[in-house]
Coordinates of C-alpha atoms in Angstrom, one line a residue:
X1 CA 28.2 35.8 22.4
X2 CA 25.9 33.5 24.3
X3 CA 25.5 30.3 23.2
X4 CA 21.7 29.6 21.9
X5 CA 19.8 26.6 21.0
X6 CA 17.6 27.3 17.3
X7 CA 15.1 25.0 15.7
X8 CA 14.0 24.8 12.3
X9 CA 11.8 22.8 10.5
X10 CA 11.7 22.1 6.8
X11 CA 8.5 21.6 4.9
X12 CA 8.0 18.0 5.7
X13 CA 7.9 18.4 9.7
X14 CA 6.4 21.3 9.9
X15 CA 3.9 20.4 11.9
X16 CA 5.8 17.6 13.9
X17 CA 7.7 20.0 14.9
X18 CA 5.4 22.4 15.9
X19 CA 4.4 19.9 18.7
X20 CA 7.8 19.6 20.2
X21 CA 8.7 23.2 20.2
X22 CA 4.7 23.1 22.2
X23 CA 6.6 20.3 24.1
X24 CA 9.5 22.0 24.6
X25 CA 8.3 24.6 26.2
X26 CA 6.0 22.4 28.7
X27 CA 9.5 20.6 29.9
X28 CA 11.1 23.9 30.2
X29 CA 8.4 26.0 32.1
X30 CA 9.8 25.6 35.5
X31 CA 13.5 26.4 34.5
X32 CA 12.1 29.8 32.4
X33 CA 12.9 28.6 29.2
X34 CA 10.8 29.6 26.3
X35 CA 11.3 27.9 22.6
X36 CA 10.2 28.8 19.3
X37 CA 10.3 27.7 15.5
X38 CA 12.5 30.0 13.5
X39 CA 11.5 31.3 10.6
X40 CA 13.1 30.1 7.2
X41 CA 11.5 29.9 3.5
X42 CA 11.7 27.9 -0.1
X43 CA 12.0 29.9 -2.9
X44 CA 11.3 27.6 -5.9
X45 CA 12.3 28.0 -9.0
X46 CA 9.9 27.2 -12.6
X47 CA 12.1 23.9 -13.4
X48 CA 11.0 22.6 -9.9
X49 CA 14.6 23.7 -8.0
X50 CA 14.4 25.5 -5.1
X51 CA 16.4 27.2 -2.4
X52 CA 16.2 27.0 1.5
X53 CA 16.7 29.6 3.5
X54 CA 16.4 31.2 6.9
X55 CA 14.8 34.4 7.5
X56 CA 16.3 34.3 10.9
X57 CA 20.2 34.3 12.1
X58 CA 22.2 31.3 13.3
X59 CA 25.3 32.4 13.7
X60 CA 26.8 31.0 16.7
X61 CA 23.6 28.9 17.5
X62 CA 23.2 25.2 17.7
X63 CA 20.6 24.5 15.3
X64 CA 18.2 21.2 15.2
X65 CA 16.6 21.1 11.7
X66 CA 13.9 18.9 11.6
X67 CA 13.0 16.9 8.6
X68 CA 11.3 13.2 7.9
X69 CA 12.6 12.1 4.5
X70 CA 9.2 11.0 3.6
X71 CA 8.5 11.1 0.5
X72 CA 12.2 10.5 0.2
X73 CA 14.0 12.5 -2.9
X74 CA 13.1 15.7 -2.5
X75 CA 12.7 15.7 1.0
X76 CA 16.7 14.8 1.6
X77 CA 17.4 17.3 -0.8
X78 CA 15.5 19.9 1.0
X79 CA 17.3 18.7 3.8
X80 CA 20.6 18.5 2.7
X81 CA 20.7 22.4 1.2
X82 CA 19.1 23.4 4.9
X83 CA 21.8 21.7 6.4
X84 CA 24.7 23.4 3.8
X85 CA 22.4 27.2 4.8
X86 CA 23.3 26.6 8.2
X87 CA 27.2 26.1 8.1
X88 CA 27.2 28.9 5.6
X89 CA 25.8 30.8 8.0
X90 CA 28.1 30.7 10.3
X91 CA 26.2 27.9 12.9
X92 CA 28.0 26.4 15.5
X93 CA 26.6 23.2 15.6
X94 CA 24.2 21.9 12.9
X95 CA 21.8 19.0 14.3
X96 CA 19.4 17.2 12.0
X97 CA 16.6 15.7 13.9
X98 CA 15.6 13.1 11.2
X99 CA 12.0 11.1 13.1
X100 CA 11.6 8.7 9.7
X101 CA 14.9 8.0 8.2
X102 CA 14.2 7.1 4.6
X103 CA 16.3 5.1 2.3
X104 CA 17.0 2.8 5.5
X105 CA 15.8 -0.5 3.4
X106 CA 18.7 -0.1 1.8
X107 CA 21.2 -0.9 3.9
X108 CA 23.0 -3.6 2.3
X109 CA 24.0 -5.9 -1.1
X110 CA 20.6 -8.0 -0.9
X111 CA 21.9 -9.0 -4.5
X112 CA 24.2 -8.0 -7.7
X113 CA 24.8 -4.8 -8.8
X114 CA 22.8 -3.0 -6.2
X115 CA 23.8 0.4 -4.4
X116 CA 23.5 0.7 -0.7
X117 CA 21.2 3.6 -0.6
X118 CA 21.6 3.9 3.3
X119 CA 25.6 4.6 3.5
X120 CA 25.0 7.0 0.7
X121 CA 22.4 9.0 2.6
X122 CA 24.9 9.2 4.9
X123 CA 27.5 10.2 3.3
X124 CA 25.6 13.1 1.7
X125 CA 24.4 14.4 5.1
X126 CA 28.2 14.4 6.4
X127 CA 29.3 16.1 3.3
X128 CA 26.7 18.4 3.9
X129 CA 28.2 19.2 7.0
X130 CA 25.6 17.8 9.9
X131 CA 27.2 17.5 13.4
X132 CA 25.0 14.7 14.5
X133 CA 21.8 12.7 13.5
X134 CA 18.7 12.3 15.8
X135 CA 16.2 9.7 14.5
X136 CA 13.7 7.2 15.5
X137 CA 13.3 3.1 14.5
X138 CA 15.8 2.8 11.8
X139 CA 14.4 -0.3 9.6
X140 CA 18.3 -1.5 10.2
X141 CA 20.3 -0.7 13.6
X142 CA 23.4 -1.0 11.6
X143 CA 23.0 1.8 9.3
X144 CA 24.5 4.3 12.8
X145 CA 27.9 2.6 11.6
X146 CA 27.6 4.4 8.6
X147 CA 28.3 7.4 10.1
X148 CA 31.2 9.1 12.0
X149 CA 29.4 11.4 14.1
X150 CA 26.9 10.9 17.0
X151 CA 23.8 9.4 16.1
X152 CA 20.9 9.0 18.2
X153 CA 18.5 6.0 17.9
X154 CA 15.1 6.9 19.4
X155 CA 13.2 4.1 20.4
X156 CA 9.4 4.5 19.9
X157 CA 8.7 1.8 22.5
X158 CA 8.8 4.4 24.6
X159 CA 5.2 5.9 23.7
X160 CA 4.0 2.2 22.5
X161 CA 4.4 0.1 25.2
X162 CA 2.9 2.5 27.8
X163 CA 0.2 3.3 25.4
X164 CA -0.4 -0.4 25.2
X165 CA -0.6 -1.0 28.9
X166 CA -3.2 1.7 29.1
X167 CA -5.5 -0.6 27.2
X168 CA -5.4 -3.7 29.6
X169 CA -5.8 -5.6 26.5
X170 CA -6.1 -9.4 28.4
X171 CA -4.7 -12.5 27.1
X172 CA -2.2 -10.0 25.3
X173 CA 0.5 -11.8 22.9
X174 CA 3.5 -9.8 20.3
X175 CA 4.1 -11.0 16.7
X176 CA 6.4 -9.7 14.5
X177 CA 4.9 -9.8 10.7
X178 CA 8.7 -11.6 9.7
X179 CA 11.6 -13.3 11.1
X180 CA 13.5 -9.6 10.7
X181 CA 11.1 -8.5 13.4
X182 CA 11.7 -10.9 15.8
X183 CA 14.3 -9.3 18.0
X184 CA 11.8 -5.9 18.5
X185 CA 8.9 -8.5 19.0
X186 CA 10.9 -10.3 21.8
X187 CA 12.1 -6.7 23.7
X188 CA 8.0 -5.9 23.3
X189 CA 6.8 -9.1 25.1
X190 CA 9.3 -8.8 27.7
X191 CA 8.2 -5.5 28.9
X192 CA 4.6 -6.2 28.4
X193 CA 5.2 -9.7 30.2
X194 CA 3.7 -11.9 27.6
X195 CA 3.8 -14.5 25.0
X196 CA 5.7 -14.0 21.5
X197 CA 4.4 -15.1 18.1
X198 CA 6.9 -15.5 15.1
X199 CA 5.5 -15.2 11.7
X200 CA 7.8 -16.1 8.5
X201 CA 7.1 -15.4 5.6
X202 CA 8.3 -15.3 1.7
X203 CA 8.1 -12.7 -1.0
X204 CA 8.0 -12.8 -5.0
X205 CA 9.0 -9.6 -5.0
X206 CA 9.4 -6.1 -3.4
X207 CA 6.3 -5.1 -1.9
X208 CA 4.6 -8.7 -2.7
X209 CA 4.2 -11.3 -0.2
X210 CA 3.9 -15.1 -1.3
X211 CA 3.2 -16.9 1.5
X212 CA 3.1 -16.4 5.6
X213 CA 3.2 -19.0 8.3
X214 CA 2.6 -18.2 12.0
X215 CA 5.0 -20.3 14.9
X216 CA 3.8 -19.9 18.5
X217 CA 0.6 -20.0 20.2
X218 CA -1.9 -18.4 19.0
X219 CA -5.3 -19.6 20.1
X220 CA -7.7 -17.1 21.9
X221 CA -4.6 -14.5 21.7
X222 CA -5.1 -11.1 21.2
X223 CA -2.3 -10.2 19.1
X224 CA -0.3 -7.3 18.7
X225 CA 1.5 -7.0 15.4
X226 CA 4.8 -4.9 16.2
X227 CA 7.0 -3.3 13.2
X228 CA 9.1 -0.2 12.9
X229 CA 7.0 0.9 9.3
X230 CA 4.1 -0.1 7.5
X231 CA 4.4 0.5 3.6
X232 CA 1.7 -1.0 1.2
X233 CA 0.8 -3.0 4.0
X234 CA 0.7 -6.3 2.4
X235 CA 2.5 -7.8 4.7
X236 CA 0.5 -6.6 7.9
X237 CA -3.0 -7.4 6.3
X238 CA -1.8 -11.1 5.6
X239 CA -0.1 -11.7 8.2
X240 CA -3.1 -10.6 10.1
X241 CA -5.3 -13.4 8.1
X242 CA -3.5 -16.0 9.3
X243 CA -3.5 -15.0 12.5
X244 CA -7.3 -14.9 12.8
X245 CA -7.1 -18.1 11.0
X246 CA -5.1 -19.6 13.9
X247 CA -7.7 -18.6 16.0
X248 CA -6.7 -15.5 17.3
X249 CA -9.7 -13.7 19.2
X250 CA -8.1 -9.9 17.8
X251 CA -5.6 -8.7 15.8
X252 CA -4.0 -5.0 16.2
X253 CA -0.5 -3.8 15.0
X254 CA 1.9 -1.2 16.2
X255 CA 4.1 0.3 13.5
X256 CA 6.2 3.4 13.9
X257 CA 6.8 5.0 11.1
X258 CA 3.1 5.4 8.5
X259 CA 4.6 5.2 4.8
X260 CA 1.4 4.0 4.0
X261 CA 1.6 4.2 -0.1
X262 CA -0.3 2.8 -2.8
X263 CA -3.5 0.3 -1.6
X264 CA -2.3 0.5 2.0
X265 CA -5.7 2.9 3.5
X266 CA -8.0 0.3 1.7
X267 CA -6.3 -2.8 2.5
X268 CA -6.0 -1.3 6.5
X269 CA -9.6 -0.6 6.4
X270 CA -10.7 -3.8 4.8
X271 CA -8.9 -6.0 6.7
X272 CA -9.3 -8.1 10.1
X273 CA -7.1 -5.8 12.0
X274 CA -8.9 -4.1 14.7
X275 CA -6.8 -1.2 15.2
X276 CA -3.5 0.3 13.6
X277 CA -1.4 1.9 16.0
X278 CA 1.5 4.8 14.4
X279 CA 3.6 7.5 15.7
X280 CA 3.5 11.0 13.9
X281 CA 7.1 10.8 12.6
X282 CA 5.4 10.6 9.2
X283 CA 1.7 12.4 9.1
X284 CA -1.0 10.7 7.9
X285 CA -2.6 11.2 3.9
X286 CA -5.4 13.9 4.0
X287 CA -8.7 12.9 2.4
X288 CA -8.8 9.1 3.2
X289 CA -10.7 6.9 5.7
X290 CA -8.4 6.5 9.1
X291 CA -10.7 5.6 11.0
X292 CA -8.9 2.3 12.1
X293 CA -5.5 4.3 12.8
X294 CA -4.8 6.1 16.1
X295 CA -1.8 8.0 16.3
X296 CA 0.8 8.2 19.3
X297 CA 2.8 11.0 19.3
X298 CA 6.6 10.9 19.1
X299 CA 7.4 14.6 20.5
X300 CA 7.5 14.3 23.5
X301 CA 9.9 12.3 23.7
X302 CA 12.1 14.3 21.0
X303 CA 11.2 17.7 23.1
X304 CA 13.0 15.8 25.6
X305 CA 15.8 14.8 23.8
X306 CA 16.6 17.4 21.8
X307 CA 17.0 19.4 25.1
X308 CA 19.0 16.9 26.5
X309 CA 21.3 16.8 23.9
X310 CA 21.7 20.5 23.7
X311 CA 22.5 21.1 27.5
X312 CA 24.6 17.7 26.7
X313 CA 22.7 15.8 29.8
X314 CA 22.7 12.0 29.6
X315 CA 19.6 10.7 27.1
X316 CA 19.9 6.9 28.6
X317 CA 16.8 7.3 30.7
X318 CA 15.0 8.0 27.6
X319 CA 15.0 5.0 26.3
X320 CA 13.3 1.7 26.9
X321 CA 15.5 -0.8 24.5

């Protein structure tokens, strides 16, 4: 039997990956190669259970399911029983092509009697028979030890920092929004060949922000905030403040993955940021004002990797840091 690549996307990704099977088949024009999204369903059940399954045979295939776990239950569950079709099915290889890895703030004993959400995720993917992980800005770089099986880190510096030299934006400088972000804020101003700006800051709580200070120079910058997620964006918005407080002519940020929940939209849109800069891992709410977001898409760059991976070429040159 010949060996055949299938792609599947569950109900989260749908359209995501819709745009790198389009993708796909732009890479693939001159070697005669035509792609497709195969068909699969969800039958749900009254009690809110349901059933994946594929309308379409994968036996002998390597399959790449694509799936953000965004929101995150049900979405990794979804995931999970897609991944346990497949094997049953008789698949050669089961890839899941993961472009928002949630759970990934948990990747560690912050404090007593806490799980570690992140290894657990992993373990429930391996028992659920995946071959390897593709995914994109994990919130921790650590969480690929977590698994025994390939993983690939996508880096989405490769779509930001071109798209930010596209905008000539002069006297550019990187922040990151906390001393976390410092090391992704440093590979940024590298390539972009300017100045960094640290901000540190200290929380009451999840999701609430005490207090923010800025360390570097800051005067007449226009800033670039650079993180791999925005979530309630409280975080952003202040750090943002003090920023413009510093005397910072402009303020932007470049997040990859758009969580986006609760009071994010508003506080985005009433806020001193200029622009908000995502990727298309996670798509963005329907029905509110994004009229300060612009969206860079990721799938290109997963087009290309997924058929690297599959015709097991080298994925090096597809990365920036």
């Amino acid at each position: 039997m010949e060996h055949r690549m299938e792609l599947f996307a569950c109900r989260a990704s749908k359209d995501f990956a819709c745009k790198v099977v389009d993708e796909l088949n732009l890479i693939g024009a001159n070697a005669g190669e035509k792609y497709h999204l195969g068909a699969s369903e969800v039958t749900k059940f009254s009690d809110g259970e349901f059933v994946p399954s594929f309308t379409d045979s994968v036996r002998g295939a390597t399959v790449f399911i694509l799936q953000s776990t965004f929101p995150p239950t049900e979405n990794l569950m979804e995931l999970l029983l897609t991944i346990d079709a497949a094997k049953r099915a008789s698949a050669d290889k089961v890839i899941a092509v993961m472009p928002y890895f949630g759970w990934a703030r948990q990747d560690r004993k912050d404090k007593p009697r806490v799980s570690i959400g992140a290894k657990l995720v992993a373990n429930l993917l391996t028992a659920a028979g995946v071959d390897r992980i593709m995914t994109c800005d994990l919130h921790a770089d650590q969480i690929q030890g977590f698994f025994d099986l390939p993983v690939d880190h996508i880096y989405a510096s490769k779509v930001f920092i071109p798209y930010l030299r596209s905008l000539n934006i002069e006297n550019l400088a990187i922040a990151a929004p906390d001393m976390g972000g410092a090391k992704r804020a440093n590979a940024y101003a590298k390539e972009l060949a300017c100045p960094v700006i640290i901000c540190h800051k200290s929380r009451e709580r999840a999701n609430v922000v005490a207090s923010i200070t800025a360390i570097g120079e800051v005067e007449g910058k226009n800033v670039v905030i650079v993180d791999d997620l925005i979530d309630t964006a409280g975080t952003l918005v202040k750090a943002a403040e003090v920023l413009m407080e510093k005397g910072a002519a402009s303020v932007r940020a470049c997040a990859t993955h758009a969580v986006l929940s609760g009071p994010a939209y508003d506080r985005i849109n009433n806020s001193c940021l200029k622009e908000v800069f995502v990727t298309d891992t996670i798509p963005l709410k329907e029905g509110v004002d994004t009229s300060k977001i612009k969206v860079v898409s990721m799938a290109e760059t997963f087009a290309a990797i997924i058929r690297k991976v599959y015709n097991y070429e080298p994925i090096s040159t597809e990365f920036i840091f």
